[in-house]
Amino acid sequence: MDVKFKEKIDGLISEVSAITDLPTKVAVLNYIQQESGFLLWQLEDEQRIDEDSRDY
């Protein structure tokens, strides 16, 4: 993984960890999980399309 991406992710994790209001922290983590799930779905779809295009 690119060091710059790791640093950005680690910084974000530190910011979320510093949230003291539990409902806000839960909401932020749920949002991050939702968005990362969507990104993963997109990536898997792109990989499937790429693999399908190689089959022809």
mmCIF file of N, CA and C in Angstrom:
data_model
loop_
_atom_site.group_PDB
_atom_site.id
_atom_site.type_symbol
_atom_site.label_atom_id
_atom_site.label_comp_id
_atom_site.label_asym_id
_atom_site.label_seq_id
_atom_site.Cartn_x
_atom_site.Cartn_y
_atom_site.Cartn_z
ATOM 1 N N MET A 1 0.857 -1.177 0.000
ATOM 2 C CA MET A 1 0.000 0.000 0.000
ATOM 3 C C MET A 1 0.896 1.231 0.000
ATOM 4 N N ASP A 2 0.473 2.221 -0.735
ATOM 5 C CA ASP A 2 1.195 3.483 -0.792
ATOM 6 C C ASP A 2 1.240 4.115 0.607
ATOM 7 N N VAL A 3 2.395 4.572 1.005
ATOM 8 C CA VAL A 3 2.594 5.135 2.347
ATOM 9 C C VAL A 3 1.686 6.346 2.571
ATOM 10 N N LYS A 4 1.487 7.160 1.537
ATOM 11 C CA LYS A 4 0.635 8.351 1.693
ATOM 12 C C LYS A 4 -0.812 7.957 1.988
ATOM 13 N N PHE A 5 -1.302 6.910 1.315
ATOM 14 C CA PHE A 5 -2.663 6.449 1.593
ATOM 15 C C PHE A 5 -2.760 5.911 3.011
ATOM 16 N N LYS A 6 -1.753 5.144 3.430
ATOM 17 C CA LYS A 6 -1.758 4.585 4.780
ATOM 18 C C LYS A 6 -1.779 5.706 5.815
ATOM 19 N N GLU A 7 -0.987 6.744 5.596
ATOM 20 C CA GLU A 7 -0.948 7.864 6.536
ATOM 21 C C GLU A 7 -2.301 8.576 6.603
ATOM 22 N N LYS A 8 -2.943 8.748 5.456
ATOM 23 C CA LYS A 8 -4.259 9.393 5.439
ATOM 24 C C LYS A 8 -5.287 8.541 6.180
ATOM 25 N N ILE A 9 -5.265 7.247 5.935
ATOM 26 C CA ILE A 9 -6.208 6.347 6.604
ATOM 27 C C ILE A 9 -5.948 6.332 8.105
ATOM 28 N N ASP A 10 -4.680 6.240 8.494
ATOM 29 C CA ASP A 10 -4.334 6.255 9.918
ATOM 30 C C ASP A 10 -4.771 7.561 10.575
ATOM 31 N N GLY A 11 -4.627 8.676 9.854
ATOM 32 C CA GLY A 11 -5.071 9.965 10.379
ATOM 33 C C GLY A 11 -6.569 10.001 10.592
ATOM 34 N N LEU A 12 -7.298 9.451 9.648
ATOM 35 C CA LEU A 12 -8.750 9.393 9.765
ATOM 36 C C LEU A 12 -9.162 8.515 10.945
ATOM 37 N N ILE A 13 -8.498 7.393 11.097
ATOM 38 C CA ILE A 13 -8.794 6.504 12.230
ATOM 39 C C ILE A 13 -8.524 7.214 13.556
ATOM 40 N N SER A 14 -7.445 7.966 13.606
ATOM 41 C CA SER A 14 -7.135 8.724 14.825
ATOM 42 C C SER A 14 -8.214 9.758 15.115
ATOM 43 N N GLU A 15 -8.693 10.432 14.071
ATOM 44 C CA GLU A 15 -9.756 11.421 14.264
ATOM 45 C C GLU A 15 -11.032 10.772 14.777
ATOM 46 N N VAL A 16 -11.394 9.648 14.202
ATOM 47 C CA VAL A 16 -12.607 8.959 14.636
ATOM 48 C C VAL A 16 -12.435 8.454 16.069
ATOM 49 N N SER A 17 -11.264 7.966 16.383
ATOM 50 C CA SER A 17 -11.001 7.474 17.746
ATOM 51 C C SER A 17 -11.124 8.586 18.779
ATOM 52 N N ALA A 18 -10.855 9.808 18.360
ATOM 53 C CA ALA A 18 -10.891 10.937 19.285
ATOM 54 C C ALA A 18 -12.309 11.449 19.543
ATOM 55 N N ILE A 19 -13.282 10.986 18.785
ATOM 56 C CA ILE A 19 -14.667 11.417 18.998
ATOM 57 C C ILE A 19 -15.143 10.856 20.334
ATOM 58 N N THR A 20 -15.629 11.737 21.186
ATOM 59 C CA THR A 20 -16.050 11.303 22.514
ATOM 60 C C THR A 20 -17.540 10.992 22.585
ATOM 61 N N ASP A 21 -18.324 11.579 21.695
ATOM 62 C CA ASP A 21 -19.763 11.330 21.677
ATOM 63 C C ASP A 21 -20.026 10.003 20.983
ATOM 64 N N LEU A 22 -20.479 9.024 21.763
ATOM 65 C CA LEU A 22 -20.649 7.660 21.249
ATOM 66 C C LEU A 22 -21.598 7.576 20.059
ATOM 67 N N PRO A 23 -22.779 8.207 20.090
ATOM 68 C CA PRO A 23 -23.665 8.114 18.923
ATOM 69 C C PRO A 23 -23.027 8.694 17.650
ATOM 70 N N THR A 24 -22.267 9.757 17.802
ATOM 71 C CA THR A 24 -21.586 10.344 16.648
ATOM 72 C C THR A 24 -20.515 9.396 16.128
ATOM 73 N N LYS A 25 -19.757 8.801 17.037
ATOM 74 C CA LYS A 25 -18.711 7.862 16.629
ATOM 75 C C LYS A 25 -19.318 6.671 15.888
ATOM 76 N N VAL A 26 -20.428 6.149 16.400
ATOM 77 C CA VAL A 26 -21.105 5.029 15.748
ATOM 78 C C VAL A 26 -21.590 5.448 14.361
ATOM 79 N N ALA A 27 -22.165 6.633 14.247
ATOM 80 C CA ALA A 27 -22.666 7.118 12.964
ATOM 81 C C ALA A 27 -21.535 7.280 11.961
ATOM 82 N N VAL A 28 -20.416 7.821 12.405
ATOM 83 C CA VAL A 28 -19.263 8.004 11.520
ATOM 84 C C VAL A 28 -18.735 6.650 11.062
ATOM 85 N N LEU A 29 -18.579 5.716 11.979
ATOM 86 C CA LEU A 29 -18.074 4.389 11.620
ATOM 87 C C LEU A 29 -19.034 3.646 10.695
ATOM 88 N N ASN A 30 -20.336 3.785 10.942
ATOM 89 C CA ASN A 30 -21.316 3.167 10.047
ATOM 90 C C ASN A 30 -21.223 3.768 8.646
ATOM 91 N N TYR A 31 -21.046 5.077 8.568
ATOM 92 C CA TYR A 31 -20.919 5.740 7.272
ATOM 93 C C TYR A 31 -19.656 5.277 6.542
ATOM 94 N N ILE A 32 -18.553 5.195 7.255
ATOM 95 C CA ILE A 32 -17.299 4.718 6.654
ATOM 96 C C ILE A 32 -17.477 3.286 6.155
ATOM 97 N N GLN A 33 -18.122 2.458 6.944
ATOM 98 C CA GLN A 33 -18.355 1.069 6.541
ATOM 99 C C GLN A 33 -19.237 1.006 5.298
ATOM 100 N N GLN A 34 -20.274 1.807 5.259
ATOM 101 C CA GLN A 34 -21.177 1.838 4.106
ATOM 102 C C GLN A 34 -20.430 2.271 2.845
ATOM 103 N N GLU A 35 -19.668 3.336 2.945
ATOM 104 C CA GLU A 35 -18.946 3.848 1.784
ATOM 105 C C GLU A 35 -17.850 2.889 1.329
ATOM 106 N N SER A 36 -17.146 2.279 2.268
ATOM 107 C CA SER A 36 -16.098 1.337 1.887
ATOM 108 C C SER A 36 -16.701 0.086 1.257
ATOM 109 N N GLY A 37 -17.879 -0.321 1.747
ATOM 110 C CA GLY A 37 -18.575 -1.445 1.139
ATOM 111 C C GLY A 37 -18.965 -1.137 -0.296
ATOM 112 N N PHE A 38 -19.419 0.088 -0.536
ATOM 113 C CA PHE A 38 -19.770 0.493 -1.889
ATOM 114 C C PHE A 38 -18.535 0.516 -2.786
ATOM 115 N N LEU A 39 -17.413 1.025 -2.278
ATOM 116 C CA LEU A 39 -16.171 1.044 -3.059
ATOM 117 C C LEU A 39 -15.705 -0.368 -3.385
ATOM 118 N N LEU A 40 -15.826 -1.273 -2.421
ATOM 119 C CA LEU A 40 -15.445 -2.662 -2.650
ATOM 120 C C LEU A 40 -16.341 -3.291 -3.711
ATOM 121 N N TRP A 41 -17.633 -3.018 -3.648
ATOM 122 C CA TRP A 41 -18.570 -3.537 -4.639
ATOM 123 C C TRP A 41 -18.193 -3.033 -6.032
ATOM 124 N N GLN A 42 -17.863 -1.729 -6.144
ATOM 125 C CA GLN A 42 -17.454 -1.168 -7.429
ATOM 126 C C GLN A 42 -16.191 -1.859 -7.948
ATOM 127 N N LEU A 43 -15.230 -2.057 -7.067
ATOM 128 C CA LEU A 43 -13.982 -2.694 -7.457
ATOM 129 C C LEU A 43 -14.222 -4.114 -7.951
ATOM 130 N N GLU A 44 -15.027 -4.860 -7.227
ATOM 131 C CA GLU A 44 -15.337 -6.231 -7.631
ATOM 132 C C GLU A 44 -16.054 -6.248 -8.980
ATOM 133 N N ASP A 45 -16.935 -5.274 -9.211
ATOM 134 C CA ASP A 45 -17.638 -5.175 -10.484
ATOM 135 C C ASP A 45 -16.658 -4.852 -11.613
ATOM 136 N N GLU A 46 -15.738 -3.933 -11.363
ATOM 137 C CA GLU A 46 -14.720 -3.597 -12.367
ATOM 138 C C GLU A 46 -13.844 -4.810 -12.685
ATOM 139 N N GLN A 47 -13.476 -5.565 -11.652
ATOM 140 C CA GLN A 47 -12.665 -6.760 -11.873
ATOM 141 C C GLN A 47 -13.425 -7.791 -12.702
ATOM 142 N N ARG A 48 -14.714 -7.965 -12.412
ATOM 143 C CA ARG A 48 -15.525 -8.912 -13.165
ATOM 144 C C ARG A 48 -15.636 -8.485 -14.631
ATOM 145 N N ILE A 49 -15.848 -7.197 -14.861
ATOM 146 C CA ILE A 49 -15.925 -6.691 -16.237
ATOM 147 C C ILE A 49 -14.600 -6.894 -16.941
ATOM 148 N N ASP A 50 -13.507 -6.636 -16.247
ATOM 149 C CA ASP A 50 -12.175 -6.828 -16.842
ATOM 150 C C ASP A 50 -11.941 -8.290 -17.197
ATOM 151 N N GLU A 51 -12.297 -9.187 -16.291
ATOM 152 C CA GLU A 51 -12.128 -10.620 -16.556
ATOM 153 C C GLU A 51 -13.016 -11.068 -17.702
ATOM 154 N N ASP A 52 -14.239 -10.555 -17.770
ATOM 155 C CA ASP A 52 -15.149 -10.918 -18.848
ATOM 156 C C ASP A 52 -14.617 -10.448 -20.197
ATOM 157 N N SER A 53 -13.981 -9.277 -20.203
ATOM 158 C CA SER A 53 -13.469 -8.752 -21.482
ATOM 159 C C SER A 53 -12.260 -9.559 -21.965
ATOM 160 N N ARG A 54 -11.555 -10.193 -21.073
ATOM 161 C CA ARG A 54 -10.417 -11.022 -21.460
ATOM 162 C C ARG A 54 -10.856 -12.359 -22.060
ATOM 163 N N ASP A 55 -12.078 -12.773 -21.706
ATOM 164 C CA ASP A 55 -12.578 -14.047 -22.188
ATOM 165 C C ASP A 55 -12.929 -14.016 -23.676
ATOM 166 N N TYR A 56 -12.998 -12.832 -24.254
ATOM 167 C CA TYR A 56 -13.380 -12.734 -25.670
ATOM 168 C C TYR A 56 -12.217 -12.579 -26.576
#
